[in-house]
Structure formats: structure tokens, C-alpha cells
Coordinates of C-alpha atoms in Angstrom, one line a residue:
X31 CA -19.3 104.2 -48.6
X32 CA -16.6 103.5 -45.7
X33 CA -14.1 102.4 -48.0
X34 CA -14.9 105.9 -49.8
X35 CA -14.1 108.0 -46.6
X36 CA -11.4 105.7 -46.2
X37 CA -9.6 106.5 -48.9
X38 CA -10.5 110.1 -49.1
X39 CA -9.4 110.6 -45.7
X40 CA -6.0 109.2 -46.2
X41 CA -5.1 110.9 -49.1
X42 CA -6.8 114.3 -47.9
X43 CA -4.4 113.9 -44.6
X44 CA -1.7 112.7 -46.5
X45 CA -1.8 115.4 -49.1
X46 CA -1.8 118.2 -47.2
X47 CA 1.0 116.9 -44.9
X48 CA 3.3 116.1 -48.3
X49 CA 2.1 120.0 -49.2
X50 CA 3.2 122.0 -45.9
X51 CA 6.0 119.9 -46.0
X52 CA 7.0 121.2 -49.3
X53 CA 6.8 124.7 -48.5
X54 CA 9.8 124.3 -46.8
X55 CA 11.7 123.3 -49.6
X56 CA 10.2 126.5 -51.7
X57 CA 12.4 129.5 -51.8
X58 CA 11.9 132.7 -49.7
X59 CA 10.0 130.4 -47.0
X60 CA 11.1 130.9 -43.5
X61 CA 11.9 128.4 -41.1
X62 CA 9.5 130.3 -39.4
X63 CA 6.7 130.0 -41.8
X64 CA 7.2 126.2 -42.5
X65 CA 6.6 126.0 -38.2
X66 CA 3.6 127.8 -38.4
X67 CA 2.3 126.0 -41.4
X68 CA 2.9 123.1 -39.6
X69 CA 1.3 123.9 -37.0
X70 CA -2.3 124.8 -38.5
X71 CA -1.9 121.6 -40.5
X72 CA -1.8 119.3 -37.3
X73 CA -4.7 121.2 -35.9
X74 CA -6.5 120.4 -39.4
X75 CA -6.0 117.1 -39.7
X76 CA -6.9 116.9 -35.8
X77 CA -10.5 118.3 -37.0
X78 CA -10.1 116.0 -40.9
X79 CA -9.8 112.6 -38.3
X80 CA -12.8 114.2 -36.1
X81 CA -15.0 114.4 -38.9
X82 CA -13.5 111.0 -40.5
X83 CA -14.7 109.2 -37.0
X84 CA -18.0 110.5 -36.9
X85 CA -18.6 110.0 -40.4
X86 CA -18.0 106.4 -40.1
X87 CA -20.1 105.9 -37.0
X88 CA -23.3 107.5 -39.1
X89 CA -22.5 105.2 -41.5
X90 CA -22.7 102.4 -39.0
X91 CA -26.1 104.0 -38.3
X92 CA -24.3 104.8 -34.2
X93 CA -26.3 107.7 -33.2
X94 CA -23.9 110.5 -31.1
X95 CA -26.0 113.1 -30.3
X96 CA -24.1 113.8 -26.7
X97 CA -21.2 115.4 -26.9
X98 CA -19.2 112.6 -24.5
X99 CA -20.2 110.0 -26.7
X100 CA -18.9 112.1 -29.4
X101 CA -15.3 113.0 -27.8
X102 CA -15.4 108.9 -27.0
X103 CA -15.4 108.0 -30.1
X104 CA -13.1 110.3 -31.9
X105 CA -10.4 110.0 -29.2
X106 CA -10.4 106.3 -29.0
X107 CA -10.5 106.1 -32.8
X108 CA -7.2 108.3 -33.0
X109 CA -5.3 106.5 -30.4
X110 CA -5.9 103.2 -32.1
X111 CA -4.7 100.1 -29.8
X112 CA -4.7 102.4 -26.8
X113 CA -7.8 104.0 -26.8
X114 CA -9.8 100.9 -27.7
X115 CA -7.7 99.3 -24.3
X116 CA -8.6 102.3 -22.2
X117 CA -12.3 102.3 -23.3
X118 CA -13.1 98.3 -22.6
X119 CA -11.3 98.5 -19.3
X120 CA -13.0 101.9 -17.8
X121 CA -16.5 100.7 -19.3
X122 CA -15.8 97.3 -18.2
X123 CA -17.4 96.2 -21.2
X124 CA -15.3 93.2 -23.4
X125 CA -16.0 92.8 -27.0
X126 CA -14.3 93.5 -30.4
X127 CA -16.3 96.3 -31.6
X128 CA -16.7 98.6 -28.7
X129 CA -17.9 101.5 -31.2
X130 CA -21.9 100.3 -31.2
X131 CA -21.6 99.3 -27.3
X132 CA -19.9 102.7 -26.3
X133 CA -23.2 104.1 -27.5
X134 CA -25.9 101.8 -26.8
X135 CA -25.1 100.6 -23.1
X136 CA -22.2 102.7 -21.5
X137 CA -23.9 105.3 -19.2
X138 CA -22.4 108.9 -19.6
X139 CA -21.0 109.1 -15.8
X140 CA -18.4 106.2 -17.0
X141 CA -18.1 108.1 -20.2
X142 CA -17.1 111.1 -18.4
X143 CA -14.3 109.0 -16.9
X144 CA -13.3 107.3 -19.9
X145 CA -13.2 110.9 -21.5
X146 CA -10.6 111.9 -18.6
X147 CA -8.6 109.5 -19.0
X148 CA -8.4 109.2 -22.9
X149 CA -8.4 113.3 -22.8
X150 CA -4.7 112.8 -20.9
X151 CA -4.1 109.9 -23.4
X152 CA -4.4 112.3 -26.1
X153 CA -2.8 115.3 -25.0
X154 CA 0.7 113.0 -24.7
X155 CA 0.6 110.9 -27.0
X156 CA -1.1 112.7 -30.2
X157 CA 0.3 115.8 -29.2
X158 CA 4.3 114.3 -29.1
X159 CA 3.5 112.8 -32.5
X160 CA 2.2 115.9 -34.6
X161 CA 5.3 118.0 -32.4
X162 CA 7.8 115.8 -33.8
X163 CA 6.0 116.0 -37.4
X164 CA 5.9 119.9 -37.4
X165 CA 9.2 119.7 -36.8
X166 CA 10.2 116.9 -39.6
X167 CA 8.0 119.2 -42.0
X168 CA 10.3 122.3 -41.4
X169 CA 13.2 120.1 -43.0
X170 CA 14.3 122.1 -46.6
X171 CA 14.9 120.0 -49.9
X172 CA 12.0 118.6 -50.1
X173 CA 12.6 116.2 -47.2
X174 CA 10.2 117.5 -45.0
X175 CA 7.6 116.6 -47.8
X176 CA 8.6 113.1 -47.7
X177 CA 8.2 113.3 -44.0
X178 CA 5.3 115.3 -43.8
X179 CA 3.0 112.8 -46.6
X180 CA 4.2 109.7 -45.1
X181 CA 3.9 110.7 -41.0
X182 CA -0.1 111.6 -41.9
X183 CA -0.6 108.5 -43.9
X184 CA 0.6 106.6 -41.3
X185 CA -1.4 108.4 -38.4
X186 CA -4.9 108.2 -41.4
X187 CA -3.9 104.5 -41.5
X188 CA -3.8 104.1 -37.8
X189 CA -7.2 105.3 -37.8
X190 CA -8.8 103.5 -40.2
X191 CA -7.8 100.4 -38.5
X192 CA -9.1 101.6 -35.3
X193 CA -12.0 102.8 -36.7
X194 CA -12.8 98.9 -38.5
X195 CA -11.7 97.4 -34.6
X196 CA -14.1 100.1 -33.5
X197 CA -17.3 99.2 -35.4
X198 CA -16.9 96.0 -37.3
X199 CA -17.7 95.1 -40.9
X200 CA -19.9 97.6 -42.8
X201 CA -23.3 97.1 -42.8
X202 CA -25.6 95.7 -45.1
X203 CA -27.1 98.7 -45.6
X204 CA -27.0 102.1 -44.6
X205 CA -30.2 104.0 -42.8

């Protein structure tokens, strides 16, 4: 089942980054358009890798029914390296698989502060990536297709590896 969602989401957020890329290259399309294209593609793949997190923490049978342990999880999952760095050292909690402890033992005032800081985190650093992709999709002759596909799959493969740091090996079975 992960390796499922895996695969689906990389392709899915590859896809539609090679596709708004293209539009560029299509004739009669606007600079203008392409940018604004663009731009609702980063905001869906934003909400494609929010789903993709959450998805694999039900699978890891991780419960997140608050809303901090929710916004935990997705933003340290789409930072990768960083977020997982930020999370152990605010929680003070060591461990390779800080998905399961995030959620079992972490009390939500320290979530709250891991959410600040990851929230600041996020803003910089996923917002400077997806700027410069909008702007690398907007390139015409099917350039900004190559760079549009290959930026996503590279950010949905960041992910993934974050998320199997995050949680560990599947498990045996699924609740």
C-alpha cells in the first residue's frame, strides 16, 4: 500500500508539473497564463503532498485527529532533512522515526512551538523553491515542461524519503 501512494504520488506531482509546464510551449498561451497556471499548480501539489503525508501516517496506523499534530507531520515530511532536524531538537526527543513519537508522546504546547518554527521553515524554504519553479515552467519550447516534471519529482522524491525517515518500515499489517 505505501509503495502504491508512493508511486502515485510522484507521478501525479510530476505529471501535472511536466503539463503546466507545457502550456507554455502551446501557442496563443500567455506568459501570463503559463504564471498563473503555475501558480495554482504549486498550491495543488502543496495540498497532493498534504494528503500524500497523512495518507502514509494512516497507513502506519498514527492516529492525527488534532490539527497540530496534523500540520507536524505534513510540514516536517515536506522539508525532509530539515524538518525532521527541527522536530527532534524542539521536542527533545532522539530517534529515527520521529513520525509514531511526534504523536504518541510529544504534548501539543511543544507542538505548538515546533509548528512556529517549522511554519517559518516552510514559508522560506518551500515557498523559494515552487517561486523559482513557477518561474522555470513559464519557459516556451517545451523547456519549461522538462523543468516543470523533473522539479516536482524531485520535491515528491524528497518526500517520500522523508516520509520512510519519518515512520520506518511498513507495517506488517494495516489496521
Amino acid at each position: 500500500m505505501i509503495r502504491n501512494l508512493e508511486r502515485m504520488y510522484v507521478s501525479a506531482l510530476a505529471g501535472t508539473g511536466a503539463a503546466v509546464g507545457g502550456a507554455a510551449a502551446a501557442p496563443g498561451v500567455g506568459t501570463g497564463i503559463a504564471l498563473a497556471l503555475s501558480a495554482g499548480e504549486a498550491l495543488s501539489s502543496l495540498e497532493l503532498s498534504a494528503l500524500f503525508a497523512l495518507s502514509i501516517a494512516e497507513v502506519h496506523g498514527v492516529p492525527i485527529d488534532e490539527i497540530e499534530r496534523r500540520r507536524t507531520i505534513v510540514m516536517g515530511i515536506m522539508l525532509g532533512g530539515s524538518g525532521s532536524a527541527t522536530i527532534t531538537k524542539v521536542a527533545e526527543r532522539t530517534g529515527q522515526h520521529w513520525g509514531r513519537q511526534v504523536v504518541a508522546k510529544v504534548p501539543a504546547e511543544t507542538l505548538r512551538q515546533i509548528n512556529k518554527i517549522l511554519g517559518r521553515h516552510f514559508i522560506t524554504k518551500y515557498g523559494t523553491k515552487q517561486g523559482i519553479i513557477v518561474l522555470g515552467r513559464a519557459a516556451p519550447f517545451g523547456i519549461g515542461a522538462v523543468i516543470g516534471g523533473g522539479a516536482n519529482a524531485a520535491l515528491a522524491a524528497m518526500a517520500v524519503r522523508a516520509s520512510r525517515r519519518a515512520f520506518g518500515p511498513p507495517p506488517t499489517s494495516w489496521p
